[in-house]
Coordinates of C-alpha atoms and ligand atoms in Angstrom, one line a residue:
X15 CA 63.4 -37.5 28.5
X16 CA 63.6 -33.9 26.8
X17 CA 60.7 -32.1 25.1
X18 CA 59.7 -32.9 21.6
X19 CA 57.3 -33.5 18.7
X20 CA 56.5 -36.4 16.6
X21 CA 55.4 -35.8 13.3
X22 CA 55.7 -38.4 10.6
X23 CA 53.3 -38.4 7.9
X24 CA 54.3 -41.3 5.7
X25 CA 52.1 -43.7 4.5
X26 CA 53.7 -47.6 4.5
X27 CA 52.7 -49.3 2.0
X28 CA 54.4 -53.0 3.0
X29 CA 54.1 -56.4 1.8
X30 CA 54.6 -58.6 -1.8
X31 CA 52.7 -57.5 -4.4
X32 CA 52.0 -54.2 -3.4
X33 CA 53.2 -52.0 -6.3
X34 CA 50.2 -52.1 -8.1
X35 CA 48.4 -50.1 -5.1
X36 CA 50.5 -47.5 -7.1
X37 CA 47.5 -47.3 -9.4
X38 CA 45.3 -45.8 -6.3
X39 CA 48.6 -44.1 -4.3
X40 CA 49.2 -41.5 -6.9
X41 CA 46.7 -38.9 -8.1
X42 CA 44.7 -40.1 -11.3
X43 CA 45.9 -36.5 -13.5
X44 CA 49.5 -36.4 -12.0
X45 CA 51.9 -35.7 -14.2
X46 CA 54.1 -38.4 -13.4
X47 CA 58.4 -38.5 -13.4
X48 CA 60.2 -41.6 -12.3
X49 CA 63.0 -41.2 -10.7
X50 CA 65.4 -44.3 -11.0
X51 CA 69.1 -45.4 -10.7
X52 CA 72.0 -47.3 -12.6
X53 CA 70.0 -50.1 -14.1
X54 CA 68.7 -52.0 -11.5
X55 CA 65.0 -51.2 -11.1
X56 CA 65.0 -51.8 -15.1
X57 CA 66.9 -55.1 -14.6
X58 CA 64.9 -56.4 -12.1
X59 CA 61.6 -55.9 -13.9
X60 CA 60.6 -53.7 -10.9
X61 CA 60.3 -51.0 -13.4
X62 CA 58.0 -52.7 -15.6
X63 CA 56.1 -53.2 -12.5
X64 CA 55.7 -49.8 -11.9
X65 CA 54.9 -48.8 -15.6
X66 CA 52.3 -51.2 -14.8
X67 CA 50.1 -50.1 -11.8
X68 CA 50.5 -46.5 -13.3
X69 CA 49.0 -47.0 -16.4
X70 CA 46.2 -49.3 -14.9
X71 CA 44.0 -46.3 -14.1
X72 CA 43.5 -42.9 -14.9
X73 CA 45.3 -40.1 -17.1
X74 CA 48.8 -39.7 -15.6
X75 CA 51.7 -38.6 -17.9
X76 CA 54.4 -40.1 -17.4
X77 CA 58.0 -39.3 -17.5
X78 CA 61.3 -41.3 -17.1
X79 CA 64.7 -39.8 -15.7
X80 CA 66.9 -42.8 -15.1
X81 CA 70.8 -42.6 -14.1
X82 CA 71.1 -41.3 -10.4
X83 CA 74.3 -42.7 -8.6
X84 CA 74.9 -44.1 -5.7
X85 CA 75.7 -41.5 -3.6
X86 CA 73.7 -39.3 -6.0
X87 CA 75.3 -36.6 -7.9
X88 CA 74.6 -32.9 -7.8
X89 CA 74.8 -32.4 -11.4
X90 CA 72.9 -35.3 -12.7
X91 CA 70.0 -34.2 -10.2
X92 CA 70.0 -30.7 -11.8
X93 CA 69.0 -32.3 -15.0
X94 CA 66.5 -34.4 -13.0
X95 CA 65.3 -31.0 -12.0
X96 CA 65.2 -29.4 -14.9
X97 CA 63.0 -32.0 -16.4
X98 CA 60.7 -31.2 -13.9
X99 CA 60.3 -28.2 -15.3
X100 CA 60.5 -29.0 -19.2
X101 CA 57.2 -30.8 -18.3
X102 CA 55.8 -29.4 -15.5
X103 CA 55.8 -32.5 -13.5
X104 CA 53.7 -32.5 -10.1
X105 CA 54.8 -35.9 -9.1
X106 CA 58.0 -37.5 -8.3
X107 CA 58.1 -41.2 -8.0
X108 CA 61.4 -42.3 -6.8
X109 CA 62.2 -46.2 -7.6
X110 CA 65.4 -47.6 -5.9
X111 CA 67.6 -47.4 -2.5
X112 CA 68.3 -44.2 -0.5
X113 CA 70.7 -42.7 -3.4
X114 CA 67.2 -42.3 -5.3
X115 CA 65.3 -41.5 -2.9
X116 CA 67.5 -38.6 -1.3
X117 CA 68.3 -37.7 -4.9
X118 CA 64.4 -37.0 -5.7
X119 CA 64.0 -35.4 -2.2
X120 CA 66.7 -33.0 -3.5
X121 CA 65.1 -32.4 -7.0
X122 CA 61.3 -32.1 -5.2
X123 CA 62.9 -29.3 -3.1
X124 CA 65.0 -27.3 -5.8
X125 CA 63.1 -27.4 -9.2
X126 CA 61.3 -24.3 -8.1
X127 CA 65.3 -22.4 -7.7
X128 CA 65.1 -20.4 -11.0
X129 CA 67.3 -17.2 -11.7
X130 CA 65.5 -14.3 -10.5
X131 CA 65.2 -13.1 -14.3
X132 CA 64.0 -15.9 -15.4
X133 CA 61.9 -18.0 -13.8
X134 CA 61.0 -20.4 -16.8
X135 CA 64.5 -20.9 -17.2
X136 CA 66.4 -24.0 -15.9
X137 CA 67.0 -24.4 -12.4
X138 CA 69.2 -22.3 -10.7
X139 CA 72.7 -24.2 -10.1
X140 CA 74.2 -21.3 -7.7
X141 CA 71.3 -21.4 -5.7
X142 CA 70.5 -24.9 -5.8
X143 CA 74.2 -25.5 -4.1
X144 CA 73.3 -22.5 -1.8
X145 CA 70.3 -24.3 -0.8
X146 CA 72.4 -27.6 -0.1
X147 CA 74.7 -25.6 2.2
X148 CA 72.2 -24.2 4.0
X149 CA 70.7 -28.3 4.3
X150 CA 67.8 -26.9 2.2
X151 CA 65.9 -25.7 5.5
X152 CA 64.6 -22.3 3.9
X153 CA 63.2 -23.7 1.2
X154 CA 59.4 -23.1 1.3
X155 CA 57.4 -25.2 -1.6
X156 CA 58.6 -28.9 -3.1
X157 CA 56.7 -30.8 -5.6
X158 CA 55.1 -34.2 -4.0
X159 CA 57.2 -37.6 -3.9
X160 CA 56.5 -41.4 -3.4
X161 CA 58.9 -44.2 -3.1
X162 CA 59.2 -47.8 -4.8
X163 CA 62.0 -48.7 -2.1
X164 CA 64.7 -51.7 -3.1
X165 CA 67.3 -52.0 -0.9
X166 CA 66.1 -51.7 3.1
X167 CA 68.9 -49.5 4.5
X168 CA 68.8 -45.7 4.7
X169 CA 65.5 -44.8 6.0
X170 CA 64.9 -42.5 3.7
X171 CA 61.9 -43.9 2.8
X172 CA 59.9 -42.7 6.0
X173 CA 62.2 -39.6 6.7
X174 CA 62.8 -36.3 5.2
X175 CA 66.1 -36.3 4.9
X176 CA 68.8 -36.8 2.6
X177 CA 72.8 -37.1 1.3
X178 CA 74.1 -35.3 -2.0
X179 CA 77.3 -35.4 -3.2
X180 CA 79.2 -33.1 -5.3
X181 CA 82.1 -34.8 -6.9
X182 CA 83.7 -31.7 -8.0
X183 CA 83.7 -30.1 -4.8
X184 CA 84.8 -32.8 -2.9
X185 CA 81.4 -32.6 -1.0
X186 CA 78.9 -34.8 0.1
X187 CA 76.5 -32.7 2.5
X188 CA 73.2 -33.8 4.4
X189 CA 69.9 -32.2 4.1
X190 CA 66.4 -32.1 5.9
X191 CA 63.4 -30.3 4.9
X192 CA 59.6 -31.3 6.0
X193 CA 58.1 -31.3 2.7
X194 CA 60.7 -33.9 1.7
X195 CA 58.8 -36.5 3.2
X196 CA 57.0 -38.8 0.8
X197 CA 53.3 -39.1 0.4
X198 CA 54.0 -42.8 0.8
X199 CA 56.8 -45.8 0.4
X200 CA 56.0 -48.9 -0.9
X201 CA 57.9 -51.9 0.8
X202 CA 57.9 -55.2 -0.4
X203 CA 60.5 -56.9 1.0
X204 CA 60.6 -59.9 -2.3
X205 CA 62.1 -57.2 -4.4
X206 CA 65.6 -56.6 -2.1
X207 CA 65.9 -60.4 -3.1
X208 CA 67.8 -59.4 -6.2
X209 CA 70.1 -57.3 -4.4
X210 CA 74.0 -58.5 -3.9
X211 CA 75.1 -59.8 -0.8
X212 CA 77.4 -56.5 -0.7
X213 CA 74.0 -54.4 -0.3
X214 CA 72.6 -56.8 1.5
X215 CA 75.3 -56.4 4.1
X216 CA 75.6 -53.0 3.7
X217 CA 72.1 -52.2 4.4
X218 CA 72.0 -53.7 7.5
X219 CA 74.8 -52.2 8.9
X220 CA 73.6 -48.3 7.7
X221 CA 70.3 -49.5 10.2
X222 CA 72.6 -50.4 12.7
X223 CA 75.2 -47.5 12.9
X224 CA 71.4 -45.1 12.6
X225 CA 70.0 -46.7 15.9
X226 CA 73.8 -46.2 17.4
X227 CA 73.7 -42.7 16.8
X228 CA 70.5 -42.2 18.2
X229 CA 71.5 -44.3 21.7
X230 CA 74.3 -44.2 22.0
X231 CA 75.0 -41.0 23.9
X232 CA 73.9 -40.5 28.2
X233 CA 71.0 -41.8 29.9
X234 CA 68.2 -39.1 30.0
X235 CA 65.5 -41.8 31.2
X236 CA 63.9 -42.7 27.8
X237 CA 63.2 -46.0 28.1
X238 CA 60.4 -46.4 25.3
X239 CA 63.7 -45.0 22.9
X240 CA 66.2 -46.7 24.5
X241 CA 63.8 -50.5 24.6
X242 CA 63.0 -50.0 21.0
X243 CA 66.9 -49.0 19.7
X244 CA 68.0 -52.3 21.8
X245 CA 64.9 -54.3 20.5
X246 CA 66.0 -52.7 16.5
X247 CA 69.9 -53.4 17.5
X248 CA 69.4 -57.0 18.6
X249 CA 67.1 -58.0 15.5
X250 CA 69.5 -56.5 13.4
X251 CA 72.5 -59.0 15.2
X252 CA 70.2 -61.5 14.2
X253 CA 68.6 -61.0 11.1
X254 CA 72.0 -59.7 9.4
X255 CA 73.5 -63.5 10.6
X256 CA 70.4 -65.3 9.0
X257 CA 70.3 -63.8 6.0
X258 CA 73.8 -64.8 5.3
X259 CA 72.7 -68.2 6.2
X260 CA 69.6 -68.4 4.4
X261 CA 69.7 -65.3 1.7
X262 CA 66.3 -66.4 -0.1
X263 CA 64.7 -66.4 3.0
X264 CA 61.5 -64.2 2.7
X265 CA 60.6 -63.6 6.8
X266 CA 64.0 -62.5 7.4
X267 CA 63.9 -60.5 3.9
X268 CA 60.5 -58.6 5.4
X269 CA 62.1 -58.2 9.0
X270 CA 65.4 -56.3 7.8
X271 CA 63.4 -54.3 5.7
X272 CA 61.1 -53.0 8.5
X273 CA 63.9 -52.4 10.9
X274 CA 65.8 -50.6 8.7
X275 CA 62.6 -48.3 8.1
X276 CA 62.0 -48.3 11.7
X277 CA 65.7 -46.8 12.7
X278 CA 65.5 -43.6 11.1
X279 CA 61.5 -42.7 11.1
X280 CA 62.5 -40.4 13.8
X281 CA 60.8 -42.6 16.3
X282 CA 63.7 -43.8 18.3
X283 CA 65.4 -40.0 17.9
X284 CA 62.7 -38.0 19.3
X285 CA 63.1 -36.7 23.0
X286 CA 66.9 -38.1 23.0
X287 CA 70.2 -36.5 22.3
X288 CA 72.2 -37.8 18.8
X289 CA 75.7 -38.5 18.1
X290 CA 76.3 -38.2 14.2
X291 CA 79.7 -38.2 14.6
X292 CA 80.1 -41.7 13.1
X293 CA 78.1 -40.4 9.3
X294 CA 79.7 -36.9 9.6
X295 CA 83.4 -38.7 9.2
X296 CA 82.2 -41.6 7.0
X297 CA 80.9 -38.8 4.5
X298 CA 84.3 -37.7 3.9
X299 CA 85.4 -40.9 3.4
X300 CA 82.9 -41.6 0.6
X301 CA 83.5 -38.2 -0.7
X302 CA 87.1 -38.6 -1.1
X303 CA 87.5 -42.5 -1.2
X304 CA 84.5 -43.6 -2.9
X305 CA 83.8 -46.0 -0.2
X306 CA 80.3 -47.4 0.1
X307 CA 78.1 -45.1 2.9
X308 CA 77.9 -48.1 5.2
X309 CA 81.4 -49.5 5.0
X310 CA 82.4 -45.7 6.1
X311 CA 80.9 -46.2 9.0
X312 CA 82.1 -49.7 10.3
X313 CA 85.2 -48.3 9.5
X314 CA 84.7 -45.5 12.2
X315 CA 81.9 -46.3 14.6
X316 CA 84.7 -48.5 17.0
X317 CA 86.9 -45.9 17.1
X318 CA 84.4 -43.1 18.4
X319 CA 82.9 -45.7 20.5
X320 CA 86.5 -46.2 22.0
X321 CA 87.7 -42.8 22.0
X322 CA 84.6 -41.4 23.6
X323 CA 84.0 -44.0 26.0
X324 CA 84.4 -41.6 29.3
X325 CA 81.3 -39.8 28.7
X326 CA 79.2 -42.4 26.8
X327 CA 80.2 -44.7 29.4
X328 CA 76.8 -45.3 31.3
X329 CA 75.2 -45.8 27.7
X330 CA 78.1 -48.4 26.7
X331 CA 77.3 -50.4 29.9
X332 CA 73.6 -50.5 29.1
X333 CA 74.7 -51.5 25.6
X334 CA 76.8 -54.2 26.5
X335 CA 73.9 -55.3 29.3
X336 CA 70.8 -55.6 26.9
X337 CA 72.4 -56.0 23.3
X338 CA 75.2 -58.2 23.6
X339 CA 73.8 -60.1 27.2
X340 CA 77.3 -58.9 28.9
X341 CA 76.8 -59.8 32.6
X342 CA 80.4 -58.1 35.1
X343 CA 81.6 -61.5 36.3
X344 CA 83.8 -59.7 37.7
X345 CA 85.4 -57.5 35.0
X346 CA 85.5 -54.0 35.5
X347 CA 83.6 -51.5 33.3
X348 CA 86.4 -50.6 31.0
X349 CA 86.7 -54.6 30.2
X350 CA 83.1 -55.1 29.8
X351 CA 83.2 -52.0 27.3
X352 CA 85.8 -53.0 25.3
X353 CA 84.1 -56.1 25.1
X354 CA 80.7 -54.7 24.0
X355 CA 82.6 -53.2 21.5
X356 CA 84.8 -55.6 20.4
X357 CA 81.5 -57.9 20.0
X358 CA 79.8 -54.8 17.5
X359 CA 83.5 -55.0 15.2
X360 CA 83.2 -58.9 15.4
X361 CA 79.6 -58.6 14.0
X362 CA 80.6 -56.1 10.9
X363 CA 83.6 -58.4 10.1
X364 CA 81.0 -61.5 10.2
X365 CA 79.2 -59.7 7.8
X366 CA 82.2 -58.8 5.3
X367 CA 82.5 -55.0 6.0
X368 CA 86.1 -53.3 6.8
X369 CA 86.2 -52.0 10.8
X370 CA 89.5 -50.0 10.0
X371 CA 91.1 -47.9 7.2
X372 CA 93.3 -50.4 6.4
X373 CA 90.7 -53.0 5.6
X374 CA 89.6 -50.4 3.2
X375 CA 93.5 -50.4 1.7
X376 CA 93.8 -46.5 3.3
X377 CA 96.5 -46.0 6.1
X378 CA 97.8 -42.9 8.4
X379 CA 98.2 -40.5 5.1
X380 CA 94.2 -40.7 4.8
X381 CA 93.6 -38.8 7.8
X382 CA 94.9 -35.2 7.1
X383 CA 92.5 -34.8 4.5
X384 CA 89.6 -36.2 6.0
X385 CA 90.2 -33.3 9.1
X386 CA 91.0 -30.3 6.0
X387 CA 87.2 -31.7 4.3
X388 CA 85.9 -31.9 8.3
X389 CA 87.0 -28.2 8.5
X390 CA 86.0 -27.1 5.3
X391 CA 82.0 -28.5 5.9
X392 CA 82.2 -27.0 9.2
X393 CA 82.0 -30.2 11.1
X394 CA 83.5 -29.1 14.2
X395 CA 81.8 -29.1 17.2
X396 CA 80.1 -32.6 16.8
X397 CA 78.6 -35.1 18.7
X398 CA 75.7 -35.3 21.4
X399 CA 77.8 -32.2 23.8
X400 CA 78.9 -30.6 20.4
X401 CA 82.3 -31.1 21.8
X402 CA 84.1 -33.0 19.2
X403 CA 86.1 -30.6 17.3
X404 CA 88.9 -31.6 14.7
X405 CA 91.5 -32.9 17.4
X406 CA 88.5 -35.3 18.8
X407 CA 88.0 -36.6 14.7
X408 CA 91.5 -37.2 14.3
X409 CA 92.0 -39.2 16.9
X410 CA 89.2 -41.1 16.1
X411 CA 90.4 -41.5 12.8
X412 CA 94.3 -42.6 14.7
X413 CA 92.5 -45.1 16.6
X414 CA 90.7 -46.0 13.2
X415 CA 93.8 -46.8 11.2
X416 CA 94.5 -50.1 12.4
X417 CA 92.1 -52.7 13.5
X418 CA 92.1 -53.7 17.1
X419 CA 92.5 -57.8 17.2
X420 CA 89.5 -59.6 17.9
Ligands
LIG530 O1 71.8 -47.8 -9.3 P1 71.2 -49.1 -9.4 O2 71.5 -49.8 -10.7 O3 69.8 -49.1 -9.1 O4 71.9 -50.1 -8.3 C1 71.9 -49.9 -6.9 C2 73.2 -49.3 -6.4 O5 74.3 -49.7 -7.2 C3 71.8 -51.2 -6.3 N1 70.4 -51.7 -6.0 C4 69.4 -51.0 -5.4 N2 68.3 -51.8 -5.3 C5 68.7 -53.0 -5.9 C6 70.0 -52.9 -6.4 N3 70.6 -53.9 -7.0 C7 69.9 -55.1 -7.2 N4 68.6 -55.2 -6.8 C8 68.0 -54.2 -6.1 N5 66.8 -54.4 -5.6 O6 72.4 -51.0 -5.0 C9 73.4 -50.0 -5.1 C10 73.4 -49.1 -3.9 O7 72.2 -48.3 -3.9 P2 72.1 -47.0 -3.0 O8 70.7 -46.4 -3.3 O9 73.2 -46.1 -3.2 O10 72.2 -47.7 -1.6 P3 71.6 -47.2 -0.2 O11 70.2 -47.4 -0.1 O12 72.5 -47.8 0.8 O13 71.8 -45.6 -0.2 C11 73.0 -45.0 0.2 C12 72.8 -43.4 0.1 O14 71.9 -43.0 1.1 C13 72.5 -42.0 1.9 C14 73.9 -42.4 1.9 O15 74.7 -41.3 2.3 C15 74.1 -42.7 0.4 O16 74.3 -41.6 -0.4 N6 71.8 -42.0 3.2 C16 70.6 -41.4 3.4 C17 70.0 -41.3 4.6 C18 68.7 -40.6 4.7 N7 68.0 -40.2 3.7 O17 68.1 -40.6 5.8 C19 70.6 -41.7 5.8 C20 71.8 -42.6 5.6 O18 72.7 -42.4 6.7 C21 72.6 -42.3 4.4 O19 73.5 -41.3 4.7
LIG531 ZN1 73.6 -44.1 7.1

């Protein structure tokens, strides 16, 4: 196992019922803006909710900015940020799936970006997309967040990272900054009930593609990591079959929505090498297709399995072993990896999602611009050796153009 440190200071809040604790979870004086998306939160009455427990106590102001996107945009955030400032807000509360969440992250760290000359002026757009480039890690102050969560997927909720896209530049760039983790999340698993099966589906395939990328790479002896990505991977297998069984199903409702928390906390990451290889590609794809995040990735995650499955080949094995119960009977190990990942495509299509470009109506023209956007973001040396340069990602993408039979 390598060297590392664990720090994760966001408070769960899980269970039914639990948006009134919002009434004791955010300070008494704040001066209060919630953060919400395209409808949703206000259809769902979750809003209301939240309205609610924040009125129930104290002397909070509060302030409304509705409208993020999925996939949230880096000029409607600007205006998020520049209401910040309008009326001084000291509190973000972000109400929705990751798109909100990272979206709030982004406005916490980069409402304090004026104009040198002016610092009561609006925010900064030059340096606000300088900040982005730079995956906002200089910045040294952020106002304080909390989280209404509605859709289990991202992990955003208990990490401090994000995704923002910039339409206009063809651009849709990861972040990560300490102070971008919430005070706290608030989990209750009865309000992903109104989601559509789409979401549903697409949440828990995000979860599984996160625990991939922190696994599936070589064996450095990490066996509390590797037991708890296995134990994350195989109640993901079943919980994403049961709750297209049994949708209304509450239990299966509150275990998907703890996974998907529990796969990108940092907790099965730390002391481990990463692969992001998989999220690096499918961002291009949403950037320049408009593909959901998680359909990006069932798209590609076969493809790199199979095109890097020399050296993730001891990981593959293990993967086929504990996750999908392959046992040799006499196959060698190229057969029992295709197989293992033959089995993870055969899940994703179970679940509706595309495991090729064509399933998402894209074929060979797709892939030159995909490698020019690669270039252009400085994705080239990716992967858990840093050795996947543009030639590796296109023939990823090759592989990824037609779907392998079942
Ligand atoms: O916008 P509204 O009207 O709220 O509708 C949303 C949206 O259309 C809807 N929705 C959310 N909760 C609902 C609901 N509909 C009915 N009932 C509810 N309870 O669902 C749609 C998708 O929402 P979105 O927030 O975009 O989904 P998700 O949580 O999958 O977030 C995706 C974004 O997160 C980023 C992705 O790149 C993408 O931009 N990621 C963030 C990560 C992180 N911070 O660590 C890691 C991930 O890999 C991912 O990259
Ligand atoms: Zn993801």
């Amino acid at each position: 196992m390598n060297n590392f440190q664990y720090y994760n200071p966001v408070r769960i809040v899980f269970g039914e019922d639990q948006i009134q604790q919002l009434s004791k979870l955010v300070p008494t004086d704040a001066r209060v803006l919630i953060t919400y998306g395209g409808g949703s939160a206000e259809r769902t009455g979750t809003l209301a909710e939240v309205r609610e427990a924040l009125a129930a106590s104290g002397s909070r102001e509060v302030f409304e900015f509705g409208g993020i996107e999925p996939n949230p945009e880096f000029v409607t955030l600007l205006k998020a940020a520049d209401m910040v400032n309008e009326h001084n807000i000291d509190f973000l509360l972000a109400v929705g799936g990751g798109s909100v969440i990272d979206g709030s992250k982004f406005v916490a760290l980069v409402s304090s970006l004026h104009d040198d000359d002016n610092v009561d002026s609006t925010v900064s757009r030059d340096k606000a997309w300088s900040a982005l480039t730079s995956y906002c890690r200089d910045i040294d102050s952020a106002i304080d967040l909390g989280a209404v969560l509605t859709i289990p997927a991202t992990g955003s909720e208990m990490n401090s990272g994000g995704v923002v896209n910039h339409s206009e530049r063809q651009a849709k760039l990861p972040f990560g900054n300490p102070l971008a983790f919430p005070k706290f999340s608030i989990l209750d698993p009865s309000k992903t009930l109104t989601l559509p099966d789409r979401q549903v589906m697409n949440g828990v395939a995000d979860a599984f593609v996160h625990v991939m990328e922190q696994y599936l790479t070589y064996p450095v002896n990490a066996k509390v990591q590797d037991a708890f990505a296995e134990s994350l991977l195989k109640i993901l297998i079943d919980e994403g079959r049961a709750v297209k069984e049994d949708s209304e199903n509450m239990e299966v409702r509150k275990n998907i929505m703890w996974t998907a928390t529990m796969a990108l906390n940092g907790l099965i990451g730390t002391g481990v090498p990463q692969d992001w290889t998989t999220h690096m590609i499918g961002h291009e794809l949403t950037s320049l297709h408009a593909i959901d995040h998680a359909r990006t990735l069932t798209i590609v995650l076969p493809s790199v399995l199979r095109e890097l499955k020399d050296s993730k080949k001891d990981k593959l094995l293990q993967y086929a072993r504990n996750v999908w119960h392959i046992t040799d009977e006499g196959q060698d190990d190229d057969a029992i990896i295709e197989s293992a990942i033959s089995h993870t495509e055969n899940f994703f299509r179970e679940l509706g999602l595309p495991v090729s470009l064509e399933d998402a109506e894209l074929d060979q023209s797709a892939i030159d611009p995909i490698i020019k956007q690669l270039e252009a973001h400085q994705m080239v040396k990716l992967g858990e050796h840093g050795k996947n340069d543009l030639q590796v990602s296109r023939r990823i993408l090759e592989r990824a153009v037609t779907a392998k039979a079942s």
